[in-house]
PDB file of C-alpha atoms in Angstrom:
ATOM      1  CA  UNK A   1      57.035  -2.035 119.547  1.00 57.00           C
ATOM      2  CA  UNK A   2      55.155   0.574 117.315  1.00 62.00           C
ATOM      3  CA  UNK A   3      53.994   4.081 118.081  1.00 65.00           C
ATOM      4  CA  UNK A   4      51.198   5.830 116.870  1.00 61.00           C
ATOM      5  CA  UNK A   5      51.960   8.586 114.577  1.00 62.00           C
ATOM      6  CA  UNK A   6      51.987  12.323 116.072  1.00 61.00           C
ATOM      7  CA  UNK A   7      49.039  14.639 115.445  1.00 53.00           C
ATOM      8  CA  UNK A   8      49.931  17.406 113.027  1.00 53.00           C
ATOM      9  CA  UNK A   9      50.547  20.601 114.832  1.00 49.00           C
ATOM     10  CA  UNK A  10      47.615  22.970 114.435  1.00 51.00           C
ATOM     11  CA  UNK A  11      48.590  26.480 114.552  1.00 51.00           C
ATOM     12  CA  UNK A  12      46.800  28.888 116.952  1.00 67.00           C
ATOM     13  CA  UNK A  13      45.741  32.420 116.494  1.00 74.00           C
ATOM     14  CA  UNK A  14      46.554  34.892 118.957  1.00 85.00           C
ATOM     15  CA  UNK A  15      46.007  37.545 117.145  1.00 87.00           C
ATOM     16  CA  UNK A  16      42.475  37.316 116.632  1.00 90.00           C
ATOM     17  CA  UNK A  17      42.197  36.685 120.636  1.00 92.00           C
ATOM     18  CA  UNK A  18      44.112  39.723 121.763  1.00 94.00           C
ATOM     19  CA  UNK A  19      43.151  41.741 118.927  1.00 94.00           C
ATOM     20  CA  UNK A  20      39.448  41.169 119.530  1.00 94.00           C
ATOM     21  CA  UNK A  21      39.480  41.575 123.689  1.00 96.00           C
ATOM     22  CA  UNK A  22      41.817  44.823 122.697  1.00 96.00           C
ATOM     23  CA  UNK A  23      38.526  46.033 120.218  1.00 96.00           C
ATOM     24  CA  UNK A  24      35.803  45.256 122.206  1.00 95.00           C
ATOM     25  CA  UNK A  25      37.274  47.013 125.631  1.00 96.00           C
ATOM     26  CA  UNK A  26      38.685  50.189 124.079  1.00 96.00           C
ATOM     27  CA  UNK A  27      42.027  49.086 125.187  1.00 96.00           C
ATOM     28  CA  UNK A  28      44.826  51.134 123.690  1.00 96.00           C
ATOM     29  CA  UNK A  29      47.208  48.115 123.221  1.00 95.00           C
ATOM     30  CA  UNK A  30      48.911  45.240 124.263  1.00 94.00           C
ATOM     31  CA  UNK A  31      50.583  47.118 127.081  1.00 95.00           C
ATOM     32  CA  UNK A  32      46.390  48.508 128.425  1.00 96.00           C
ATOM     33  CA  UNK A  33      45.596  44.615 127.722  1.00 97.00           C
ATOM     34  CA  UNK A  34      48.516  43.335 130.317  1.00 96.00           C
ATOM     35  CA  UNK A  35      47.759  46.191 132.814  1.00 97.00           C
ATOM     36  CA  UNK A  36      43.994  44.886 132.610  1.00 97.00           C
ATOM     37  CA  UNK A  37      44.872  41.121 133.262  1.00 97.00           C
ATOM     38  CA  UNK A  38      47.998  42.176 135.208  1.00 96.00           C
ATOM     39  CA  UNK A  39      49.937  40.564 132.908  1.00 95.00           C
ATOM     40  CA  UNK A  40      53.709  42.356 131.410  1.00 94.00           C
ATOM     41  CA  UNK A  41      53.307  43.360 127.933  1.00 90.00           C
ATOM     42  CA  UNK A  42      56.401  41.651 126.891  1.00 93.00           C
ATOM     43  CA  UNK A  43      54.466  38.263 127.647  1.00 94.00           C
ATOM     44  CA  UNK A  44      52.094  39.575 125.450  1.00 94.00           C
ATOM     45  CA  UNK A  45      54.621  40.341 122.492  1.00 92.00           C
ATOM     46  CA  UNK A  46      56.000  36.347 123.244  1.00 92.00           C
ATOM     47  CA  UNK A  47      52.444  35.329 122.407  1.00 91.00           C
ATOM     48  CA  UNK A  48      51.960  37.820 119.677  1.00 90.00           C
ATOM     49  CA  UNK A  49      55.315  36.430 118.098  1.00 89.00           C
ATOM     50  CA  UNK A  50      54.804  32.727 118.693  1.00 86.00           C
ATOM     51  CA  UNK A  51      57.722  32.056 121.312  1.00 90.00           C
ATOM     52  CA  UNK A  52      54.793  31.868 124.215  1.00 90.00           C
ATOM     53  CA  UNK A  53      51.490  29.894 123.739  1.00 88.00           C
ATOM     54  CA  UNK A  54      48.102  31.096 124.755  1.00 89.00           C
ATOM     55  CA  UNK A  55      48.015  29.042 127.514  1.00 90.00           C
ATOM     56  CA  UNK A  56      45.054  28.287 130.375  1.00 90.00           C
ATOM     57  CA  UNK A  57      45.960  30.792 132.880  1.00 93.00           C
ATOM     58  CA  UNK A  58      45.770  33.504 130.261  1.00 94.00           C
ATOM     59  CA  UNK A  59      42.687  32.796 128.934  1.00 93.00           C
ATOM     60  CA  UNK A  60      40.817  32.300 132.244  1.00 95.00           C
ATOM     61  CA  UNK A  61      42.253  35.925 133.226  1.00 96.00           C
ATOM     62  CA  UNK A  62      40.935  37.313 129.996  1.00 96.00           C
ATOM     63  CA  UNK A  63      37.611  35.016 131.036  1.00 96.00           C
ATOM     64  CA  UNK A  64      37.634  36.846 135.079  1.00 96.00           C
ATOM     65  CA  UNK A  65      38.451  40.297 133.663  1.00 97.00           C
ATOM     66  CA  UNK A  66      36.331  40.700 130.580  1.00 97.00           C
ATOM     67  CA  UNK A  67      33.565  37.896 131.467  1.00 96.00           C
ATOM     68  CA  UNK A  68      34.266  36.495 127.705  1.00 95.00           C
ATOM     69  CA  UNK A  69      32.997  33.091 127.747  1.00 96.00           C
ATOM     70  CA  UNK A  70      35.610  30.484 127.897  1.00 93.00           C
ATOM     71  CA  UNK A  71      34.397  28.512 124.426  1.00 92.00           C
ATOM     72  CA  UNK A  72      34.609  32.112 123.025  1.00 93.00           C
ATOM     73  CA  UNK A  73      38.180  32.675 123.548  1.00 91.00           C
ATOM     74  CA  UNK A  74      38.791  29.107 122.726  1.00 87.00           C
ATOM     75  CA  UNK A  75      37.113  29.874 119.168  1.00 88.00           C
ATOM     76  CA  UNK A  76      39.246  32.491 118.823  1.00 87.00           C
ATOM     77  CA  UNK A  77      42.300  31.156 118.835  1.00 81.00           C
ATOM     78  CA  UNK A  78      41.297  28.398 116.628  1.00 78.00           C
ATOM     79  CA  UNK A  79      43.140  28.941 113.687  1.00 53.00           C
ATOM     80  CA  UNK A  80      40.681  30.300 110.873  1.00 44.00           C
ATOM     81  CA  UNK A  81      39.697  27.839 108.337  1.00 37.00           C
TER      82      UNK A  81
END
């Protein structure tokens, strides 16, 4: 039996995500961000920390809230190389 090796882990970004949404709205913070997409700030401290990934349902209510295109946001958390 063999297995095929794992892909390497690519580390995300969510800085850059929230950070930029945050800039480009004249949000506050991350607690104006989560009242925006009605989503609780501590969530958004998980993600900020790495113990929660970006996952779909956060990006496509950044996507409905802010009408950021999806490939955007997926740029941005693209790790910068």
């Amino acid at each position: 039996m063999t297995t095929t090796p794992r892909r390497p882990h690519k580390p995300r970004n969510p800085h850059r995500l929230l950070d930029t949404v945050i800039a480009r709205h004249d949000l506050k913070n991350d607690a104006a961000l989560g009242k925006a997409l009605q989503v609780s700030a501590p969530r958004l401290s998980k993600i900020r920390h790495g113990k929660l990934a970006v996952n779909a349902d956060l990006v496509l209510r950044i996507h409905e809230t802010f009408m950021i295109p999806i490939a955007e946001l997926k740029s941005l958390t693209m790790e910068c190389l």
